[in-house]
mmCIF file of C-alpha atoms in Angstrom:
data_model
loop_
_atom_site.group_PDB
_atom_site.id
_atom_site.type_symbol
_atom_site.label_atom_id
_atom_site.label_comp_id
_atom_site.label_asym_id
_atom_site.label_seq_id
_atom_site.Cartn_x
_atom_site.Cartn_y
_atom_site.Cartn_z
ATOM 1 C CA UNK G 32 0.071 0.013 -0.068
ATOM 2 C CA UNK G 33 1.043 3.585 -0.946
ATOM 3 C CA UNK G 34 0.747 6.874 1.094
ATOM 4 C CA UNK G 35 2.712 8.623 3.570
ATOM 5 C CA UNK G 36 3.898 6.872 6.554
ATOM 6 C CA UNK G 37 3.363 8.626 9.644
ATOM 7 C CA UNK G 38 4.863 8.139 12.974
ATOM 8 C CA UNK G 39 2.456 8.696 15.797
ATOM 9 C CA UNK G 40 -1.399 8.574 16.025
ATOM 10 C CA UNK G 41 -2.482 10.113 19.043
ATOM 11 C CA UNK G 42 -6.120 9.110 20.496
ATOM 12 C CA UNK G 43 -8.159 10.658 23.526
ATOM 13 C CA UNK G 44 -10.179 8.311 25.809
ATOM 14 C CA UNK G 45 -12.501 9.053 28.757
ATOM 15 C CA UNK G 46 -13.920 5.790 29.146
ATOM 16 C CA UNK G 47 -17.107 6.798 27.163
ATOM 17 C CA UNK G 48 -18.302 4.344 24.453
ATOM 18 C CA UNK G 49 -17.644 7.145 22.013
ATOM 19 C CA UNK G 50 -13.867 7.327 22.823
ATOM 20 C CA UNK G 51 -13.722 3.271 22.625
ATOM 21 C CA UNK G 52 -14.957 3.420 19.492
ATOM 22 C CA UNK G 53 -12.051 6.245 18.640
ATOM 23 C CA UNK G 54 -9.639 3.868 20.150
ATOM 24 C CA UNK G 55 -10.092 1.146 17.464
ATOM 25 C CA UNK G 56 -10.418 3.395 14.706
ATOM 26 C CA UNK G 57 -7.098 4.738 15.786
ATOM 27 C CA UNK G 58 -5.400 1.490 16.112
ATOM 28 C CA UNK G 59 -6.458 0.634 12.517
ATOM 29 C CA UNK G 60 -4.841 4.211 11.460
ATOM 30 C CA UNK G 61 -1.734 3.502 13.105
ATOM 31 C CA UNK G 62 -1.544 -0.412 11.754
ATOM 32 C CA UNK G 63 -1.846 1.351 8.071
ATOM 33 C CA UNK G 64 0.637 4.075 8.852
ATOM 34 C CA UNK G 65 3.070 1.776 10.604
ATOM 35 C CA UNK G 66 3.070 4.177 13.157
ATOM 36 C CA UNK G 67 3.032 4.063 17.020
ATOM 37 C CA UNK G 68 -0.401 4.668 18.998
ATOM 38 C CA UNK G 69 -0.503 6.659 21.970
ATOM 39 C CA UNK G 70 -3.339 6.587 24.279
ATOM 40 C CA UNK G 71 -3.991 9.771 26.304
ATOM 41 C CA UNK G 72 -6.171 10.520 29.141
ATOM 42 C CA UNK G 73 -6.900 13.827 30.535
ATOM 43 C CA UNK G 74 -7.525 13.906 34.159
ATOM 44 C CA UNK G 75 -9.504 16.572 34.897
ATOM 45 C CA UNK G 76 -10.600 18.136 37.456
ATOM 46 C CA UNK G 77 -8.129 16.068 39.032
ATOM 47 C CA UNK G 78 -9.895 13.063 41.884
ATOM 48 C CA UNK G 79 -6.718 12.382 44.215
ATOM 49 C CA UNK G 80 -6.266 12.762 48.081
ATOM 50 C CA UNK G 81 -4.700 15.847 47.069
ATOM 51 C CA UNK G 82 -3.533 18.387 44.034
ATOM 52 C CA UNK G 83 -1.843 17.090 41.097
ATOM 53 C CA UNK G 84 1.140 19.268 40.619
ATOM 54 C CA UNK G 85 1.731 20.614 37.187
ATOM 55 C CA UNK G 86 5.282 19.325 37.292
ATOM 56 C CA UNK G 87 3.675 15.788 37.548
ATOM 57 C CA UNK G 88 2.480 16.324 33.946
ATOM 58 C CA UNK G 89 1.846 13.672 32.161
ATOM 59 C CA UNK G 90 1.992 11.181 35.468
ATOM 60 C CA UNK G 91 -1.353 12.189 36.701
ATOM 61 C CA UNK G 92 -1.999 11.953 40.530
ATOM 62 C CA UNK G 93 0.887 11.699 43.306
ATOM 63 C CA UNK G 94 2.694 8.248 43.683
ATOM 64 C CA UNK G 95 1.223 7.497 40.350
ATOM 65 C CA UNK G 96 -2.183 6.397 41.863
ATOM 66 C CA UNK G 97 -5.154 6.462 39.518
ATOM 67 C CA UNK G 98 -8.744 6.812 40.307
ATOM 68 C CA UNK G 99 -10.378 3.238 39.659
ATOM 69 C CA UNK G 100 -12.743 4.875 36.606
ATOM 70 C CA UNK G 101 -9.337 6.005 34.926
ATOM 71 C CA UNK G 102 -7.726 2.646 35.126
ATOM 72 C CA UNK G 103 -10.685 1.092 34.010
ATOM 73 C CA UNK G 104 -10.826 3.206 31.017
ATOM 74 C CA UNK G 105 -7.032 2.706 29.986
ATOM 75 C CA UNK G 106 -7.309 -0.985 30.412
ATOM 76 C CA UNK G 107 -10.133 -1.215 28.203
ATOM 77 C CA UNK G 108 -8.876 0.998 25.935
ATOM 78 C CA UNK G 109 -5.553 -0.649 25.646
ATOM 79 C CA UNK G 110 -7.018 -3.648 25.503
ATOM 80 C CA UNK G 111 -9.307 -2.597 22.290
ATOM 81 C CA UNK G 112 -6.313 -1.094 20.782
ATOM 82 C CA UNK G 113 -4.140 -4.286 20.999
ATOM 83 C CA UNK G 114 -7.073 -6.337 19.959
ATOM 84 C CA UNK G 115 -7.395 -4.290 16.359
ATOM 85 C CA UNK G 116 -3.656 -3.951 15.910
ATOM 86 C CA UNK G 117 -1.502 -6.318 17.909
ATOM 87 C CA UNK G 118 1.880 -5.529 15.777
ATOM 88 C CA UNK G 119 1.538 -1.748 16.427
ATOM 89 C CA UNK G 120 3.706 -0.114 19.364
ATOM 90 C CA UNK G 121 1.038 1.381 21.873
ATOM 91 C CA UNK G 122 1.912 3.518 24.702
ATOM 92 C CA UNK G 123 -0.205 5.450 27.144
ATOM 93 C CA UNK G 124 -0.135 9.030 28.945
ATOM 94 C CA UNK G 125 -2.363 10.636 32.033
ATOM 95 C CA UNK G 126 -1.998 14.010 31.889
ATOM 96 C CA UNK G 127 -3.336 16.365 34.221
ATOM 97 C CA UNK G 128 -5.238 19.045 32.567
ATOM 98 C CA UNK G 129 -8.443 19.855 30.236
ATOM 99 C CA UNK G 130 -9.287 17.261 27.285
ATOM 100 C CA UNK G 131 -9.109 20.340 24.531
ATOM 101 C CA UNK G 132 -5.915 21.929 25.768
ATOM 102 C CA UNK G 133 -4.193 18.320 26.778
ATOM 103 C CA UNK G 134 -5.191 16.759 23.026
ATOM 104 C CA UNK G 135 -4.226 20.501 21.254
ATOM 105 C CA UNK G 136 -0.423 19.713 22.805
ATOM 106 C CA UNK G 137 -0.279 16.100 21.855
ATOM 107 C CA UNK G 138 -1.180 17.187 18.277
ATOM 108 C CA UNK G 139 1.894 18.978 18.082
ATOM 109 C CA UNK G 140 3.917 15.806 17.680
ATOM 110 C CA UNK G 141 1.116 13.805 16.203
ATOM 111 C CA UNK G 142 0.734 12.860 12.417
ATOM 112 C CA UNK G 143 -3.279 12.494 13.436
ATOM 113 C CA UNK G 144 -5.216 12.898 16.224
ATOM 114 C CA UNK G 145 -8.566 10.698 16.535
ATOM 115 C CA UNK G 146 -11.385 11.264 19.302
ATOM 116 C CA UNK G 147 -15.227 10.587 19.643
ATOM 117 C CA UNK G 148 -17.806 13.236 18.736
ATOM 118 C CA UNK G 149 -19.288 13.338 22.215
ATOM 119 C CA UNK G 150 -17.108 12.220 25.482
ATOM 120 C CA UNK G 151 -18.420 10.988 29.007
ATOM 121 C CA UNK G 152 -19.096 14.792 29.803
ATOM 122 C CA UNK G 153 -21.539 15.386 26.979
ATOM 123 C CA UNK G 154 -24.880 16.390 27.900
ATOM 124 C CA UNK G 155 -27.891 14.033 26.667
ATOM 125 C CA UNK G 156 -28.972 15.354 22.966
ATOM 126 C CA UNK G 157 -25.772 17.046 22.737
ATOM 127 C CA UNK G 158 -24.858 16.299 19.109
ATOM 128 C CA UNK G 159 -20.855 17.337 19.368
ATOM 129 C CA UNK G 160 -18.397 17.600 22.106
ATOM 130 C CA UNK G 161 -16.655 20.879 22.946
ATOM 131 C CA UNK G 162 -13.145 18.868 22.528
ATOM 132 C CA UNK G 163 -13.875 18.140 19.191
ATOM 133 C CA UNK G 164 -15.224 21.358 18.515
ATOM 134 C CA UNK G 165 -12.244 23.101 19.928
ATOM 135 C CA UNK G 166 -9.729 20.839 18.521
ATOM 136 C CA UNK G 167 -10.768 20.682 14.733
ATOM 137 C CA UNK G 168 -10.300 24.440 15.074
ATOM 138 C CA UNK G 169 -7.109 24.445 16.979
ATOM 139 C CA UNK G 170 -5.435 21.279 16.473
ATOM 140 C CA UNK G 171 -1.603 21.500 14.703
ATOM 141 C CA UNK G 172 -2.443 17.925 12.613
ATOM 142 C CA UNK G 173 -5.516 16.505 11.192
ATOM 143 C CA UNK G 174 -7.996 15.819 13.669
ATOM 144 C CA UNK G 175 -10.444 12.497 12.548
ATOM 145 C CA UNK G 176 -13.663 12.913 14.752
ATOM 146 C CA UNK G 177 -15.271 9.298 14.688
ATOM 147 C CA UNK G 178 -19.185 9.367 14.607
ATOM 148 C CA UNK G 179 -21.940 7.466 12.636
ATOM 149 C CA UNK G 180 -21.551 4.050 11.255
ATOM 150 C CA UNK G 181 -19.314 4.337 8.040
ATOM 151 C CA UNK G 182 -19.555 1.975 5.205
ATOM 152 C CA UNK G 183 -16.488 0.132 5.183
ATOM 153 C CA UNK G 184 -16.436 -0.683 1.239
ATOM 154 C CA UNK G 185 -17.507 3.258 0.569
ATOM 155 C CA UNK G 186 -15.416 5.626 -0.830
ATOM 156 C CA UNK G 187 -13.565 8.639 0.915
ATOM 157 C CA UNK G 188 -15.370 11.579 0.289
ATOM 158 C CA UNK G 189 -13.268 14.843 -0.086
ATOM 159 C CA UNK G 190 -14.931 17.995 0.071
ATOM 160 C CA UNK G 191 -13.119 20.559 -2.700
ATOM 161 C CA UNK G 192 -13.865 24.132 -2.454
ATOM 162 C CA UNK G 193 -10.572 25.220 -4.441
ATOM 163 C CA UNK G 194 -9.524 27.441 -1.354
ATOM 164 C CA UNK G 195 -5.651 27.549 -1.134
ATOM 165 C CA UNK G 196 -6.432 26.217 2.766
ATOM 166 C CA UNK G 197 -8.038 23.250 1.248
ATOM 167 C CA UNK G 198 -4.769 21.695 -0.453
ATOM 168 C CA UNK G 199 -3.631 19.891 2.561
ATOM 169 C CA UNK G 200 -7.256 18.459 3.036
ATOM 170 C CA UNK G 201 -6.722 17.117 -0.827
ATOM 171 C CA UNK G 202 -3.365 15.572 0.147
ATOM 172 C CA UNK G 203 -4.464 13.806 3.109
ATOM 173 C CA UNK G 204 -7.600 12.386 1.346
ATOM 174 C CA UNK G 205 -5.392 10.991 -1.314
ATOM 175 C CA UNK G 206 -2.700 9.584 1.601
ATOM 176 C CA UNK G 207 -5.491 8.103 3.102
ATOM 177 C CA UNK G 208 -7.243 6.493 0.216
ATOM 178 C CA UNK G 209 -3.946 4.924 -0.898
ATOM 179 C CA UNK G 210 -3.640 3.642 2.892
ATOM 180 C CA UNK G 211 -7.009 2.167 2.905
ATOM 181 C CA UNK G 212 -7.183 0.774 -0.616
ATOM 182 C CA UNK G 213 -10.410 3.002 -0.914
ATOM 183 C CA UNK G 214 -11.708 5.309 -3.746
ATOM 184 C CA UNK G 215 -12.305 8.853 -3.459
ATOM 185 C CA UNK G 216 -15.175 10.914 -4.769
ATOM 186 C CA UNK G 217 -14.217 14.658 -4.963
ATOM 187 C CA UNK G 218 -17.697 16.690 -4.421
ATOM 188 C CA UNK G 219 -17.721 19.916 -5.040
ATOM 189 C CA UNK G 220 -20.763 21.794 -4.509
ATOM 190 C CA UNK G 221 -21.984 25.388 -6.033
ATOM 191 C CA UNK G 222 -25.047 27.303 -5.987
ATOM 192 C CA UNK G 223 -26.407 30.216 -8.072
ATOM 193 C CA UNK G 224 -25.048 32.523 -5.440
ATOM 194 C CA UNK G 225 -21.870 31.553 -6.354
ATOM 195 C CA UNK G 226 -21.699 33.719 -9.643
ATOM 196 C CA UNK G 227 -21.371 37.473 -9.017
ATOM 197 C CA UNK G 228 -24.155 39.682 -9.269
ATOM 198 C CA UNK G 229 -23.837 42.170 -12.269
ATOM 199 C CA UNK G 230 -23.562 45.708 -11.236
ATOM 200 C CA UNK G 231 -26.277 47.708 -13.298
ATOM 201 C CA UNK G 232 -29.459 45.966 -15.108
ATOM 202 C CA UNK G 233 -27.463 46.676 -18.629
ATOM 203 C CA UNK G 234 -25.206 44.038 -17.503
ATOM 204 C CA UNK G 235 -27.780 41.469 -16.915
ATOM 205 C CA UNK G 236 -27.172 39.663 -20.674
ATOM 206 C CA UNK G 237 -23.529 38.938 -19.087
ATOM 207 C CA UNK G 238 -24.424 36.710 -16.622
ATOM 208 C CA UNK G 239 -23.027 33.168 -17.234
ATOM 209 C CA UNK G 240 -25.903 30.710 -17.844
ATOM 210 C CA UNK G 241 -26.177 27.457 -15.821
ATOM 211 C CA UNK G 242 -24.013 25.431 -18.432
ATOM 212 C CA UNK G 243 -20.916 27.846 -18.250
ATOM 213 C CA UNK G 244 -21.059 28.371 -14.508
ATOM 214 C CA UNK G 245 -21.165 24.464 -14.152
ATOM 215 C CA UNK G 246 -17.935 24.093 -16.533
ATOM 216 C CA UNK G 247 -16.328 26.747 -14.577
ATOM 217 C CA UNK G 248 -17.012 24.770 -11.430
ATOM 218 C CA UNK G 249 -15.830 21.572 -13.044
ATOM 219 C CA UNK G 250 -12.798 23.288 -14.056
ATOM 220 C CA UNK G 251 -12.103 24.542 -10.565
ATOM 221 C CA UNK G 252 -12.406 20.858 -8.859
ATOM 222 C CA UNK G 253 -10.063 19.412 -11.763
ATOM 223 C CA UNK G 254 -7.481 22.240 -10.690
ATOM 224 C CA UNK G 255 -7.936 21.627 -7.247
ATOM 225 C CA UNK G 256 -6.869 17.893 -7.829
ATOM 226 C CA UNK G 257 -4.442 18.649 -10.102
ATOM 227 C CA UNK G 258 -1.122 16.530 -9.723
ATOM 228 C CA UNK G 259 -2.523 14.189 -7.064
ATOM 229 C CA UNK G 260 -3.282 11.117 -9.113
ATOM 230 C CA UNK G 261 -0.156 10.981 -10.889
ATOM 231 C CA UNK G 262 1.326 11.017 -7.183
ATOM 232 C CA UNK G 263 -0.964 8.447 -6.040
ATOM 233 C CA UNK G 264 -1.590 6.264 -9.669
ATOM 234 C CA UNK G 265 -3.202 3.611 -7.422
ATOM 235 C CA UNK G 266 -6.222 5.579 -6.172
ATOM 236 C CA UNK G 267 -9.708 5.897 -8.194
ATOM 237 C CA UNK G 268 -11.045 9.220 -8.149
ATOM 238 C CA UNK G 269 -14.384 10.150 -9.290
ATOM 239 C CA UNK G 270 -15.308 13.754 -9.929
ATOM 240 C CA UNK G 271 -18.924 15.051 -8.513
ATOM 241 C CA UNK G 272 -20.480 18.362 -9.390
ATOM 242 C CA UNK G 273 -23.565 18.970 -7.183
ATOM 243 C CA UNK G 274 -25.629 22.170 -7.531
ATOM 244 C CA UNK G 275 -26.462 22.489 -4.083
ATOM 245 C CA UNK G 276 -25.848 23.818 -0.494
ATOM 246 C CA UNK G 277 -22.254 22.410 0.310
ATOM 247 C CA UNK G 278 -22.989 20.866 3.672
ATOM 248 C CA UNK G 279 -25.867 19.171 2.401
ATOM 249 C CA UNK G 280 -24.322 17.619 -0.367
ATOM 250 C CA UNK G 281 -21.387 16.384 2.125
ATOM 251 C CA UNK G 282 -23.769 14.995 4.770
ATOM 252 C CA UNK G 283 -25.746 13.075 2.300
ATOM 253 C CA UNK G 284 -22.970 11.737 0.360
ATOM 254 C CA UNK G 285 -21.428 10.658 3.933
ATOM 255 C CA UNK G 286 -24.439 7.932 4.228
ATOM 256 C CA UNK G 287 -22.525 5.639 1.990
ATOM 257 C CA UNK G 288 -18.836 6.560 2.497
ATOM 258 C CA UNK G 289 -16.143 5.484 5.206
ATOM 259 C CA UNK G 290 -14.872 8.860 5.764
ATOM 260 C CA UNK G 291 -15.399 12.474 4.961
ATOM 261 C CA UNK G 292 -12.239 14.564 4.633
ATOM 262 C CA UNK G 293 -12.544 18.688 4.641
ATOM 263 C CA UNK G 294 -10.450 21.633 5.209
ATOM 264 C CA UNK G 295 -11.387 23.570 8.541
ATOM 265 C CA UNK G 296 -12.147 26.468 6.718
ATOM 266 C CA UNK G 297 -13.428 27.280 2.804
ATOM 267 C CA UNK G 298 -12.952 30.094 0.320
ATOM 268 C CA UNK G 299 -16.287 31.418 1.784
ATOM 269 C CA UNK G 300 -15.055 31.726 5.483
ATOM 270 C CA UNK G 301 -14.278 34.910 7.231
ATOM 271 C CA UNK G 302 -10.551 35.830 8.352
ATOM 272 C CA UNK G 303 -10.010 34.948 11.505
ATOM 273 C CA UNK G 304 -12.749 32.367 11.675
ATOM 274 C CA UNK G 305 -10.930 28.858 12.773
ATOM 275 C CA UNK G 306 -13.607 26.373 11.920
ATOM 276 C CA UNK G 307 -16.284 27.190 9.205
ATOM 277 C CA UNK G 308 -19.775 26.209 8.949
ATOM 278 C CA UNK G 309 -19.424 23.135 6.695
ATOM 279 C CA UNK G 310 -17.011 21.745 8.908
ATOM 280 C CA UNK G 311 -19.133 22.232 11.868
ATOM 281 C CA UNK G 312 -22.320 21.076 9.954
ATOM 282 C CA UNK G 313 -20.620 17.772 8.896
ATOM 283 C CA UNK G 314 -19.225 17.546 12.700
ATOM 284 C CA UNK G 315 -22.532 17.252 14.090
ATOM 285 C CA UNK G 316 -24.741 15.638 11.191
ATOM 286 C CA UNK G 317 -22.261 13.380 8.930
ATOM 287 C CA UNK G 318 -23.207 9.776 9.008
ATOM 288 C CA UNK G 319 -19.611 8.418 9.045
ATOM 289 C CA UNK G 320 -15.901 9.718 10.398
ATOM 290 C CA UNK G 321 -15.145 13.151 9.798
ATOM 291 C CA UNK G 322 -11.420 14.544 9.042
ATOM 292 C CA UNK G 323 -10.797 18.147 9.373
ATOM 293 C CA UNK G 324 -7.556 19.423 8.072
ATOM 294 C CA UNK G 325 -6.440 22.555 8.744
ATOM 295 C CA UNK G 326 -4.423 24.201 6.217
ATOM 296 C CA UNK G 327 -0.631 26.222 6.876
ATOM 297 C CA UNK G 328 -1.095 29.539 8.399
#
């Protein structure tokens, strides 16, 4: 199998069913990448006979005594990871701090961070945990949020909008498809609103018709993928041009996908906005795992 080989996959755990599902996904990712797997438990608030000094990070409570619930969660997570990928080197850390800041720090040295869509602290009815929102916006590597029921035989759906910030998402999707032996469906959605409005009534005759607009959008899609097929000749790519709202098209495509890959913020995003509306909608409503890839700043 081709694709880039990473050195470290990090997965956040808290004992919740969502995080344990993330462990299994992370173990498979580490196996495909021939990478190490680090299981991380963020201990906050600290449950111990006394305060946990920050100098104790990443060792947790004094004398190395862990609360039973933490020990149980780690034991189960390590067992699941070992069952999925027995040949992978698996380590674990218990780090004093809030999960979102702990995992952000971990992302600085990881090739991929994997988390569940909603942790143990989530409220009933809350579709997306605060850790997932924060980490996809602030992480220093691609972040995979495990949710829904992926189709293992389905394609990797790649959201393409032509933004420069999305180039890293395109690269990630091709490398991931090579590792998984999966097809890519490169989906680009557009609406008539994408066409610049005329400045004055006499210019109405110059407004591009739907056909020519579609051709321009297809050209944008092709340009965004240029050169990738040559680098990953084993990856089959299907272009899909959709007249419709981007997040709705991607959510629908996720029903039969094994993974959706998007950039953190598209070409319509506001400066300074770290996570766009399309990414947020997918993290809340996609029917399969979603990987958000932040472009280089």
